[in-house]
Amino acid sequence: MVKLPIYMDNHATTPVDPRVLDAMLPYFSQKFGNAASRNHSFGWEAEEAVDKARNQIASVINAKSKEIIFTSGATESDNLAIKGVVEFYKDKGNHIITCVTEHKAVLDSCRTLERNGKATVTYLPVDKYGMVDPDAVRAAITDKTVLITLMYANNEIGTIHPVPAIGRIAKEKGVVFHCDAVQAVGKIPVDVDRDGIDLLSMSAHKIYGPKGVGAIYVRSKGPRVRITPQMDGGGHERGMRSGTLNVTGIVGLGKACEIAQAEMAEETRRTLDLRNKLQAGIFERLDEVYLNGHPTERLPGNLNVSFAYVEGESLLMGISDIAVSSGSACTSATLEPSYVIRALGIDEELAHSSIRFGLGRFNTEDEVGFVTDRVTKEVQRLREMSPLYEMAREGVDLKSVQWKTE
Ligand SMILES: *Cc1c(COP(=O)(O)O)cnc(C)c1O
C-alpha cells in the first residue's frame, strides 16, 4: 500500500535528503561560527565547512572551487548574473539574448533592465518541443550583445536545450553565456568547460537540499568573467556577494551535490524507469493525451501531459491526494495557461489541460502505479461529463461548429 498524500512535484521543490540534514545539524548550534571570523576556532571551523562545500559544489559541474559564489538561491543567482553582467559590460554594449520559456527569475530580470532603459532584449522562440535553435542564437548576436542567458533544462516540460552548441557560439563570438541550470545540476551531467558556460545558477532545494541557499558559478579563466555586485556590504565572496554566509545551508548544498554526483547514474536509471512506466500507463489507457516537451531530450524525472477535454485544475482537484502541478497559473483573478506550454504553439484548451509530473529520488514503483490508476480514472470520469468529448467521439469536428453565443 502507498502512503498518502503522494509527492510528485519535484521540479517545484524536493524534500531534504536525511543524509543532507545530518550533515547540516551540527552547524546550527554546536559549530555556529561565522565563516568570516578569522581570529578564532569557531570561525575556522565554519570556514572549513564552507570550503569543503565549495569543493563538493564545484566538482559536480567541473568548476574550480574559487569560482563558486554563494547566494540565497537561484532567483538571486539569476538576478546577479544578468544585472551584474549588463552593469559591468555597459561600455561594450547592452543587448541580451534569452528565450521565451525561461524561468521568471530570468525573464523578469531582463524586463526590469529593459524598463529602466539599461538593456534591449531578444526573446528567442522555441520549437514545438520547447527547444531553442542554436542558429537562431547565432543570428541574434549583434556587436552590442553582452549576454546570452538560456536555461539548461526547462522546469515545466523538462526539455534539455543544446547547451554545448550554444556555448560554442558564445565563445566564438566573445559573448558571456549565463545558464540557469537549476533543473539540470545533479540530475544530468553538467560540465562548465564542455558546455562553454561562463555563469551558472543553481539551487539547493531542487536537489534534496534546504530552501533559501544557492550558488552562482563565475568563470575565472578562458575568459575571466566579471559581474558588478548587486549587494553592498562586507565584501564577502570575493566582493561579488556581501552578507554573512549561511553556513548551515551551504553545508547542505555541498552534501546534496556530493550525493547527486555519486548517485547520478543510478538515480537517472531509476527515475527514467519510473517516468517511462507512468507515461506508458497513461498513454495505454487513455486516448487524446499529448506529451509536452521533447520526447527524448528531456529530464529523466519529467512528464508533462495534456489531457484533452479535461481542465487541468479540475483534474488536480479530483486527485487531491497526489501533489502534481497544472499548466495553469493562477495570476490575479484569471486562470492563465502556462506561458511555457503556450510557447510550444499548442492551443489554449490543451494548454489548460496540461499536468506536470515531477518524479524524484523518493518516489516508488507503487506510487507510480497508484498515480497512473487515479489519474486515468479521474480523466475518464471528467470526460464522461464533457459534452465536447462526447461530440468529438461521435466524429464532430469541433473546430467547424458554429457556437451560438446568446
Ligand atoms: C526553482 C527555479 C529557480 C528559482 O530557484 P530558487 O532557489 O527557488 O530561487 C530558477 N530557475 C529554475 C529553472 C527553477 O526551476
mmCIF file with all atom_site columns, N, CA and C in Angstrom, residues 34-94:
data_model
loop_
_atom_site.group_PDB
_atom_site.id
_atom_site.type_symbol
_atom_site.label_atom_id
_atom_site.label_alt_id
_atom_site.label_comp_id
_atom_site.label_asym_id
_atom_site.label_entity_id
_atom_site.label_seq_id
_atom_site.pdbx_PDB_ins_code
_atom_site.Cartn_x
_atom_site.Cartn_y
_atom_site.Cartn_z
_atom_site.occupancy
_atom_site.B_iso_or_equiv
_atom_site.pdbx_formal_charge
_atom_site.auth_seq_id
_atom_site.auth_comp_id
_atom_site.auth_asym_id
_atom_site.auth_atom_id
_atom_site.pdbx_PDB_model_num
ATOM 1   N N  . ASN A 1 34 ? 30.976 32.178 12.619  1.00 0.00 ? 34 ASN A N  1
ATOM 2   C CA . ASN A 1 34 ? 30.853 32.995 11.408  1.00 0.00 ? 34 ASN A CA 1
ATOM 3   C C  . ASN A 1 34 ? 32.071 32.697 10.536  1.00 0.00 ? 34 ASN A C  1
ATOM 4   N N  . ALA A 1 35 ? 31.837 32.265 9.312   1.00 0.00 ? 35 ALA A N  1
ATOM 5   C CA . ALA A 1 35 ? 32.943 31.856 8.439   1.00 0.00 ? 35 ALA A CA 1
ATOM 6   C C  . ALA A 1 35 ? 33.900 33.013 8.152   1.00 0.00 ? 35 ALA A C  1
ATOM 7   N N  . ALA A 1 36 ? 33.471 34.235 8.450   1.00 0.00 ? 36 ALA A N  1
ATOM 8   C CA . ALA A 1 36 ? 34.345 35.391 8.224   1.00 0.00 ? 36 ALA A CA 1
ATOM 9   C C  . ALA A 1 36 ? 35.150 35.755 9.472   1.00 0.00 ? 36 ALA A C  1
ATOM 10  N N  . SER A 1 37 ? 34.940 35.056 10.579  1.00 0.00 ? 37 SER A N  1
ATOM 11  C CA . SER A 1 37 ? 35.724 35.312 11.803  1.00 0.00 ? 37 SER A CA 1
ATOM 12  C C  . SER A 1 37 ? 37.081 34.636 11.657  1.00 0.00 ? 37 SER A C  1
ATOM 13  N N  . ARG A 1 38 ? 38.105 35.444 11.425  1.00 0.00 ? 38 ARG A N  1
ATOM 14  C CA . ARG A 1 38 ? 39.417 34.878 11.091  1.00 0.00 ? 38 ARG A CA 1
ATOM 15  C C  . ARG A 1 38 ? 40.296 34.624 12.309  1.00 0.00 ? 38 ARG A C  1
ATOM 16  N N  . ASN A 1 39 ? 39.824 35.079 13.508  1.00 0.00 ? 39 ASN A N  1
ATOM 17  C CA . ASN A 1 39 ? 40.738 35.048 14.644  1.00 0.00 ? 39 ASN A CA 1
ATOM 18  C C  . ASN A 1 39 ? 40.395 34.066 15.749  1.00 0.00 ? 39 ASN A C  1
ATOM 19  N N  . HIS A 1 40 ? 39.494 33.110 15.493  1.00 0.00 ? 40 HIS A N  1
ATOM 20  C CA . HIS A 1 40 ? 39.282 32.052 16.491  1.00 0.00 ? 40 HIS A CA 1
ATOM 21  C C  . HIS A 1 40 ? 38.773 30.769 15.842  1.00 0.00 ? 40 HIS A C  1
ATOM 22  N N  . SER A 1 41 ? 38.773 29.705 16.648  1.00 0.00 ? 41 SER A N  1
ATOM 23  C CA . SER A 1 41 ? 38.491 28.379 16.099  1.00 0.00 ? 41 SER A CA 1
ATOM 24  C C  . SER A 1 41 ? 37.053 28.231 15.626  1.00 0.00 ? 41 SER A C  1
ATOM 25  N N  . PHE A 1 42 ? 36.120 28.994 16.245  1.00 0.00 ? 42 PHE A N  1
ATOM 26  C CA . PHE A 1 42 ? 34.717 28.903 15.786  1.00 0.00 ? 42 PHE A CA 1
ATOM 27  C C  . PHE A 1 42 ? 34.618 29.332 14.315  1.00 0.00 ? 42 PHE A C  1
ATOM 28  N N  . GLY A 1 43 ? 35.300 30.421 14.017  1.00 0.00 ? 43 GLY A N  1
ATOM 29  C CA . GLY A 1 43 ? 35.314 30.910 12.638  1.00 0.00 ? 43 GLY A CA 1
ATOM 30  C C  . GLY A 1 43 ? 36.016 29.947 11.705  1.00 0.00 ? 43 GLY A C  1
ATOM 31  N N  . TRP A 1 44 ? 37.162 29.418 12.161  1.00 0.00 ? 44 TRP A N  1
ATOM 32  C CA . TRP A 1 44 ? 37.932 28.495 11.292  1.00 0.00 ? 44 TRP A CA 1
ATOM 33  C C  . TRP A 1 44 ? 37.121 27.256 10.945  1.00 0.00 ? 44 TRP A C  1
ATOM 34  N N  . GLU A 1 45 ? 36.387 26.757 11.974  1.00 0.00 ? 45 GLU A N  1
ATOM 35  C CA . GLU A 1 45 ? 35.575 25.559 11.798  1.00 0.00 ? 45 GLU A CA 1
ATOM 36  C C  . GLU A 1 45 ? 34.497 25.803 10.724  1.00 0.00 ? 45 GLU A C  1
ATOM 37  N N  . ALA A 1 46 ? 33.868 26.971 10.813  1.00 0.00 ? 46 ALA A N  1
ATOM 38  C CA . ALA A 1 46 ? 32.819 27.312 9.841   1.00 0.00 ? 46 ALA A CA 1
ATOM 39  C C  . ALA A 1 46 ? 33.428 27.489 8.449   1.00 0.00 ? 46 ALA A C  1
ATOM 40  N N  . GLU A 1 47 ? 34.577 28.149 8.401   1.00 0.00 ? 47 GLU A N  1
ATOM 41  C CA . GLU A 1 47 ? 35.230 28.386 7.116   1.00 0.00 ? 47 GLU A CA 1
ATOM 42  C C  . GLU A 1 47 ? 35.627 27.059 6.454   1.00 0.00 ? 47 GLU A C  1
ATOM 43  N N  . GLU A 1 48 ? 36.092 26.145 7.300   1.00 0.00 ? 48 GLU A N  1
ATOM 44  C CA . GLU A 1 48 ? 36.480 24.830 6.785   1.00 0.00 ? 48 GLU A CA 1
ATOM 45  C C  . GLU A 1 48 ? 35.276 24.108 6.162   1.00 0.00 ? 48 GLU A C  1
ATOM 46  N N  . ALA A 1 49 ? 34.144 24.219 6.831   1.00 0.00 ? 49 ALA A N  1
ATOM 47  C CA . ALA A 1 49 ? 32.921 23.574 6.326   1.00 0.00 ? 49 ALA A CA 1
ATOM 48  C C  . ALA A 1 49 ? 32.500 24.215 5.003   1.00 0.00 ? 49 ALA A C  1
ATOM 49  N N  . VAL A 1 50 ? 32.627 25.521 4.925   1.00 0.00 ? 50 VAL A N  1
ATOM 50  C CA . VAL A 1 50 ? 32.259 26.231 3.692   1.00 0.00 ? 50 VAL A CA 1
ATOM 51  C C  . VAL A 1 50 ? 33.209 25.833 2.559   1.00 0.00 ? 50 VAL A C  1
ATOM 52  N N  . ASP A 1 51 ? 34.503 25.737 2.874   1.00 0.00 ? 51 ASP A N  1
ATOM 53  C CA . ASP A 1 51 ? 35.484 25.336 1.851   1.00 0.00 ? 51 ASP A CA 1
ATOM 54  C C  . ASP A 1 51 ? 35.173 23.945 1.307   1.00 0.00 ? 51 ASP A C  1
ATOM 55  N N  . LYS A 1 52 ? 34.823 23.050 2.222   1.00 0.00 ? 52 LYS A N  1
ATOM 56  C CA . LYS A 1 52 ? 34.501 21.680 1.807   1.00 0.00 ? 52 LYS A CA 1
ATOM 57  C C  . LYS A 1 52 ? 33.295 21.697 0.863   1.00 0.00 ? 52 LYS A C  1
ATOM 58  N N  . ALA A 1 53 ? 32.267 22.462 1.247   1.00 0.00 ? 53 ALA A N  1
ATOM 59  C CA . ALA A 1 53 ? 31.062 22.546 0.416   1.00 0.00 ? 53 ALA A CA 1
ATOM 60  C C  . ALA A 1 53 ? 31.395 23.127 -0.956  1.00 0.00 ? 53 ALA A C  1
ATOM 61  N N  . ARG A 1 54 ? 32.242 24.152 -0.952  1.00 0.00 ? 54 ARG A N  1
ATOM 62  C CA . ARG A 1 54 ? 32.616 24.792 -2.225  1.00 0.00 ? 54 ARG A CA 1
ATOM 63  C C  . ARG A 1 54 ? 33.248 23.765 -3.169  1.00 0.00 ? 54 ARG A C  1
ATOM 64  N N  . ASN A 1 55 ? 34.079 22.869 -2.606  1.00 0.00 ? 55 ASN A N  1
ATOM 65  C CA . ASN A 1 55 ? 34.694 21.809 -3.415  1.00 0.00 ? 55 ASN A CA 1
ATOM 66  C C  . ASN A 1 55 ? 33.652 20.834 -3.944  1.00 0.00 ? 55 ASN A C  1
ATOM 67  N N  . GLN A 1 56 ? 32.716 20.456 -3.078  1.00 0.00 ? 56 GLN A N  1
ATOM 68  C CA . GLN A 1 56 ? 31.688 19.484 -3.485  1.00 0.00 ? 56 GLN A CA 1
ATOM 69  C C  . GLN A 1 56 ? 30.831 20.062 -4.614  1.00 0.00 ? 56 GLN A C  1
ATOM 70  N N  . ILE A 1 57 ? 30.520 21.358 -4.503  1.00 0.00 ? 57 ILE A N  1
ATOM 71  C CA . ILE A 1 57 ? 29.666 22.014 -5.498  1.00 0.00 ? 57 ILE A CA 1
ATOM 72  C C  . ILE A 1 57 ? 30.425 22.189 -6.814  1.00 0.00 ? 57 ILE A C  1
ATOM 73  N N  . ALA A 1 58 ? 31.678 22.643 -6.711  1.00 0.00 ? 58 ALA A N  1
ATOM 74  C CA . ALA A 1 58 ? 32.492 22.833 -7.913  1.00 0.00 ? 58 ALA A CA 1
ATOM 75  C C  . ALA A 1 58 ? 32.629 21.524 -8.667  1.00 0.00 ? 58 ALA A C  1
ATOM 76  N N  . SER A 1 59 ? 32.818 20.434 -7.905  1.00 0.00 ? 59 SER A N  1
ATOM 77  C CA . SER A 1 59 ? 33.069 19.135 -8.508  1.00 0.00 ? 59 SER A CA 1
ATOM 78  C C  . SER A 1 59 ? 31.909 18.673 -9.397  1.00 0.00 ? 59 SER A C  1
ATOM 79  N N  . VAL A 1 60 ? 30.679 18.926 -8.977  1.00 0.00 ? 60 VAL A N  1
ATOM 80  C CA . VAL A 1 60 ? 29.528 18.396 -9.729  1.00 0.00 ? 60 VAL A CA 1
ATOM 81  C C  . VAL A 1 60 ? 29.349 19.105 -11.080 1.00 0.00 ? 60 VAL A C  1
ATOM 82  N N  . ILE A 1 61 ? 29.951 20.306 -11.243 1.00 0.00 ? 61 ILE A N  1
ATOM 83  C CA . ILE A 1 61 ? 29.852 20.996 -12.544 1.00 0.00 ? 61 ILE A CA 1
ATOM 84  C C  . ILE A 1 61 ? 31.225 21.167 -13.204 1.00 0.00 ? 61 ILE A C  1
ATOM 85  N N  . ASN A 1 62 ? 32.232 20.479 -12.665 1.00 0.00 ? 62 ASN A N  1
ATOM 86  C CA . ASN A 1 62 ? 33.603 20.555 -13.177 1.00 0.00 ? 62 ASN A CA 1
ATOM 87  C C  . ASN A 1 62 ? 34.165 21.984 -13.175 1.00 0.00 ? 62 ASN A C  1
ATOM 88  N N  . ALA A 1 63 ? 33.955 22.684 -12.062 1.00 0.00 ? 63 ALA A N  1
ATOM 89  C CA . ALA A 1 63 ? 34.494 24.038 -11.910 1.00 0.00 ? 63 ALA A CA 1
ATOM 90  C C  . ALA A 1 63 ? 35.604 24.017 -10.861 1.00 0.00 ? 63 ALA A C  1
ATOM 91  N N  . LYS A 1 64 ? 36.239 25.166 -10.659 1.00 0.00 ? 64 LYS A N  1
ATOM 92  C CA . LYS A 1 64 ? 37.207 25.295 -9.572  1.00 0.00 ? 64 LYS A CA 1
ATOM 93  C C  . LYS A 1 64 ? 36.474 25.893 -8.365  1.00 0.00 ? 64 LYS A C  1
ATOM 94  N N  . SER A 1 65 ? 36.906 25.512 -7.173  1.00 0.00 ? 65 SER A N  1
ATOM 95  C CA . SER A 1 65 ? 36.116 25.907 -6.003  1.00 0.00 ? 65 SER A CA 1
ATOM 96  C C  . SER A 1 65 ? 36.049 27.427 -5.831  1.00 0.00 ? 65 SER A C  1
ATOM 97  N N  . LYS A 1 66 ? 37.114 28.143 -6.226  1.00 0.00 ? 66 LYS A N  1
ATOM 98  C CA . LYS A 1 66 ? 37.065 29.602 -6.068  1.00 0.00 ? 66 LYS A CA 1
ATOM 99  C C  . LYS A 1 66 ? 36.071 30.264 -7.026  1.00 0.00 ? 66 LYS A C  1
ATOM 100 N N  . GLU A 1 67 ? 35.533 29.490 -7.976  1.00 0.00 ? 67 GLU A N  1
ATOM 101 C CA . GLU A 1 67 ? 34.572 30.049 -8.932  1.00 0.00 ? 67 GLU A CA 1
ATOM 102 C C  . GLU A 1 67 ? 33.125 29.957 -8.431  1.00 0.00 ? 67 GLU A C  1
ATOM 103 N N  . ILE A 1 68 ? 32.953 29.410 -7.224  1.00 0.00 ? 68 ILE A N  1
ATOM 104 C CA . ILE A 1 68 ? 31.608 29.253 -6.658  1.00 0.00 ? 68 ILE A CA 1
ATOM 105 C C  . ILE A 1 68 ? 31.329 30.390 -5.672  1.00 0.00 ? 68 ILE A C  1
ATOM 106 N N  . ILE A 1 69 ? 30.241 31.115 -5.909  1.00 0.00 ? 69 ILE A N  1
ATOM 107 C CA . ILE A 1 69 ? 29.814 32.219 -5.046  1.00 0.00 ? 69 ILE A CA 1
ATOM 108 C C  . ILE A 1 69 ? 28.464 31.848 -4.450  1.00 0.00 ? 69 ILE A C  1
ATOM 109 N N  . PHE A 1 70 ? 28.333 31.943 -3.135  1.00 0.00 ? 70 PHE A N  1
ATOM 110 C CA . PHE A 1 70 ? 27.071 31.546 -2.511  1.00 0.00 ? 70 PHE A CA 1
ATOM 111 C C  . PHE A 1 70 ? 26.047 32.673 -2.535  1.00 0.00 ? 70 PHE A C  1
ATOM 112 N N  . THR A 1 71 ? 24.790 32.268 -2.742  1.00 0.00 ? 71 THR A N  1
ATOM 113 C CA . THR A 1 71 ? 23.669 33.214 -2.792  1.00 0.00 ? 71 THR A CA 1
ATOM 114 C C  . THR A 1 71 ? 22.507 32.633 -1.974  1.00 0.00 ? 71 THR A C  1
ATOM 115 N N  . SER A 1 72 ? 21.390 33.339 -2.015  1.00 0.00 ? 72 SER A N  1
ATOM 116 C CA . SER A 1 72 ? 20.201 32.873 -1.280  1.00 0.00 ? 72 SER A CA 1
ATOM 117 C C  . SER A 1 72 ? 19.358 31.909 -2.114  1.00 0.00 ? 72 SER A C  1
ATOM 118 N N  . GLY A 1 73 ? 19.793 31.624 -3.330  1.00 0.00 ? 73 GLY A N  1
ATOM 119 C CA . GLY A 1 73 ? 19.027 30.717 -4.184  1.00 0.00 ? 73 GLY A CA 1
ATOM 120 C C  . GLY A 1 73 ? 19.196 31.114 -5.639  1.00 0.00 ? 73 GLY A C  1
ATOM 121 N N  . ALA A 1 74 ? 18.545 30.374 -6.504  1.00 0.00 ? 74 ALA A N  1
ATOM 122 C CA . ALA A 1 74 ? 18.758 30.610 -7.933  1.00 0.00 ? 74 ALA A CA 1
ATOM 123 C C  . ALA A 1 74 ? 18.109 31.900 -8.419  1.00 0.00 ? 74 ALA A C  1
ATOM 124 N N  . THR A 1 75 ? 17.054 32.343 -7.772  1.00 0.00 ? 75 THR A N  1
ATOM 125 C CA . THR A 1 75 ? 16.465 33.622 -8.163  1.00 0.00 ? 75 THR A CA 1
ATOM 126 C C  . THR A 1 75 ? 17.508 34.725 -8.004  1.00 0.00 ? 75 THR A C  1
ATOM 127 N N  . GLU A 1 76 ? 18.208 34.708 -6.878  1.00 0.00 ? 76 GLU A N  1
ATOM 128 C CA . GLU A 1 76 ? 19.268 35.702 -6.678  1.00 0.00 ? 76 GLU A CA 1
ATOM 129 C C  . GLU A 1 76 ? 20.413 35.488 -7.668  1.00 0.00 ? 76 GLU A C  1
ATOM 130 N N  . SER A 1 77 ? 20.790 34.240 -7.901  1.00 0.00 ? 77 SER A N  1
ATOM 131 C CA . SER A 1 77 ? 21.885 33.966 -8.840  1.00 0.00 ? 77 SER A CA 1
ATOM 132 C C  . SER A 1 77 ? 21.543 34.485 -10.235 1.00 0.00 ? 77 SER A C  1
ATOM 133 N N  . ASP A 1 78 ? 20.306 34.258 -10.678 1.00 0.00 ? 78 ASP A N  1
ATOM 134 C CA . ASP A 1 78 ? 19.879 34.738 -11.997 1.00 0.00 ? 78 ASP A CA 1
ATOM 135 C C  . ASP A 1 78 ? 19.925 36.266 -12.059 1.00 0.00 ? 78 ASP A C  1
ATOM 136 N N  . ASN A 1 79 ? 19.405 36.914 -11.027 1.00 0.00 ? 79 ASN A N  1
ATOM 137 C CA . ASN A 1 79 ? 19.435 38.387 -10.965 1.00 0.00 ? 79 ASN A CA 1
ATOM 138 C C  . ASN A 1 79 ? 20.856 38.912 -11.004 1.00 0.00 ? 79 ASN A C  1
ATOM 139 N N  . LEU A 1 80 ? 21.732 38.277 -10.190 1.00 0.00 ? 80 LEU A N  1
ATOM 140 C CA . LEU A 1 80 ? 23.116 38.735 -10.092 1.00 0.00 ? 80 LEU A CA 1
ATOM 141 C C  . LEU A 1 80 ? 23.844 38.550 -11.428 1.00 0.00 ? 80 LEU A C  1
ATOM 142 N N  . ALA A 1 81 ? 23.605 37.418 -12.071 1.00 0.00 ? 81 ALA A N  1
ATOM 143 C CA . ALA A 1 81 ? 24.273 37.155 -13.351 1.00 0.00 ? 81 ALA A CA 1
ATOM 144 C C  . ALA A 1 81 ? 23.843 38.186 -14.389 1.00 0.00 ? 81 ALA A C  1
ATOM 145 N N  . ILE A 1 82 ? 22.550 38.368 -14.538 1.00 0.00 ? 82 ILE A N  1
ATOM 146 C CA . ILE A 1 82 ? 22.024 39.192 -15.639 1.00 0.00 ? 82 ILE A CA 1
ATOM 147 C C  . ILE A 1 82 ? 22.288 40.675 -15.378 1.00 0.00 ? 82 ILE A C  1
ATOM 148 N N  . LYS A 1 83 ? 21.900 41.143 -14.190 1.00 0.00 ? 83 LYS A N  1
ATOM 149 C CA . LYS A 1 83 ? 22.095 42.565 -13.883 1.00 0.00 ? 83 LYS A CA 1
ATOM 150 C C  . LYS A 1 83 ? 23.581 42.873 -13.702 1.00 0.00 ? 83 LYS A C  1
ATOM 151 N N  . GLY A 1 84 ? 24.309 41.902 -13.126 1.00 0.00 ? 84 GLY A N  1
ATOM 152 C CA . GLY A 1 84 ? 25.736 42.096 -12.885 1.00 0.00 ? 84 GLY A CA 1
ATOM 153 C C  . GLY A 1 84 ? 26.539 42.205 -14.167 1.00 0.00 ? 84 GLY A C  1
ATOM 154 N N  . VAL A 1 85 ? 26.201 41.401 -15.164 1.00 0.00 ? 85 VAL A N  1
ATOM 155 C CA . VAL A 1 85 ? 26.904 41.454 -16.457 1.00 0.00 ? 85 VAL A CA 1
ATOM 156 C C  . VAL A 1 85 ? 26.554 42.743 -17.199 1.00 0.00 ? 85 VAL A C  1
ATOM 157 N N  . VAL A 1 86 ? 25.262 43.056 -17.256 1.00 0.00 ? 86 VAL A N  1
ATOM 158 C CA . VAL A 1 86 ? 24.828 44.239 -18.004 1.00 0.00 ? 86 VAL A CA 1
ATOM 159 C C  . VAL A 1 86 ? 25.486 45.496 -17.423 1.00 0.00 ? 86 VAL A C  1
ATOM 160 N N  . GLU A 1 87 ? 25.581 45.546 -16.097 1.00 0.00 ? 87 GLU A N  1
ATOM 161 C CA . GLU A 1 87 ? 26.197 46.716 -15.478 1.00 0.00 ? 87 GLU A CA 1
ATOM 162 C C  . GLU A 1 87 ? 27.707 46.754 -15.740 1.00 0.00 ? 87 GLU A C  1
ATOM 163 N N  . PHE A 1 88 ? 28.344 45.594 -15.595 1.00 0.00 ? 88 PHE A N  1
ATOM 164 C CA . PHE A 1 88 ? 29.804 45.593 -15.746 1.00 0.00 ? 88 PHE A CA 1
ATOM 165 C C  . PHE A 1 88 ? 30.251 45.892 -17.174 1.00 0.00 ? 88 PHE A C  1
ATOM 166 N N  . TYR A 1 89 ? 29.516 45.364 -18.146 1.00 0.00 ? 89 TYR A N  1
ATOM 167 C CA . TYR A 1 89 ? 29.948 45.488 -19.544 1.00 0.00 ? 89 TYR A CA 1
ATOM 168 C C  . TYR A 1 89 ? 29.207 46.597 -20.291 1.00 0.00 ? 89 TYR A C  1
ATOM 169 N N  . LYS A 1 90 ? 28.700 47.591 -19.555 1.00 0.00 ? 90 LYS A N  1
ATOM 170 C CA . LYS A 1 90 ? 27.842 48.598 -20.207 1.00 0.00 ? 90 LYS A CA 1
ATOM 171 C C  . LYS A 1 90 ? 28.580 49.421 -21.262 1.00 0.00 ? 90 LYS A C  1
ATOM 172 N N  . ASP A 1 91 ? 29.900 49.495 -21.166 1.00 0.00 ? 91 ASP A N  1
ATOM 173 C CA . ASP A 1 91 ? 30.636 50.246 -22.191 1.00 0.00 ? 91 ASP A CA 1
ATOM 174 C C  . ASP A 1 91 ? 30.797 49.443 -23.485 1.00 0.00 ? 91 ASP A C  1
ATOM 175 N N  . LYS A 1 92 ? 30.621 48.113 -23.359 1.00 0.00 ? 92 LYS A N  1
ATOM 176 C CA . LYS A 1 92 ? 30.752 47.253 -24.539 1.00 0.00 ? 92 LYS A CA 1
ATOM 177 C C  . LYS A 1 92 ? 29.436 47.172 -25.317 1.00 0.00 ? 92 LYS A C  1
ATOM 178 N N  . GLY A 1 93 ? 28.321 47.172 -24.596 1.00 0.00 ? 93 GLY A N  1
ATOM 179 C CA . GLY A 1 93 ? 27.013 47.048 -25.236 1.00 0.00 ? 93 GLY A CA 1
ATOM 180 C C  . GLY A 1 93 ? 25.920 46.850 -24.215 1.00 0.00 ? 93 GLY A C  1
ATOM 181 N N  . ASN A 1 94 ? 24.706 46.609 -24.702 1.00 0.00 ? 94 ASN A N  1
ATOM 182 C CA . ASN A 1 94 ? 23.585 46.481 -23.756 1.00 0.00 ? 94 ASN A CA 1
ATOM 183 C C  . ASN A 1 94 ? 22.529 45.493 -24.245 1.00 0.00 ? 94 ASN A C  1
#
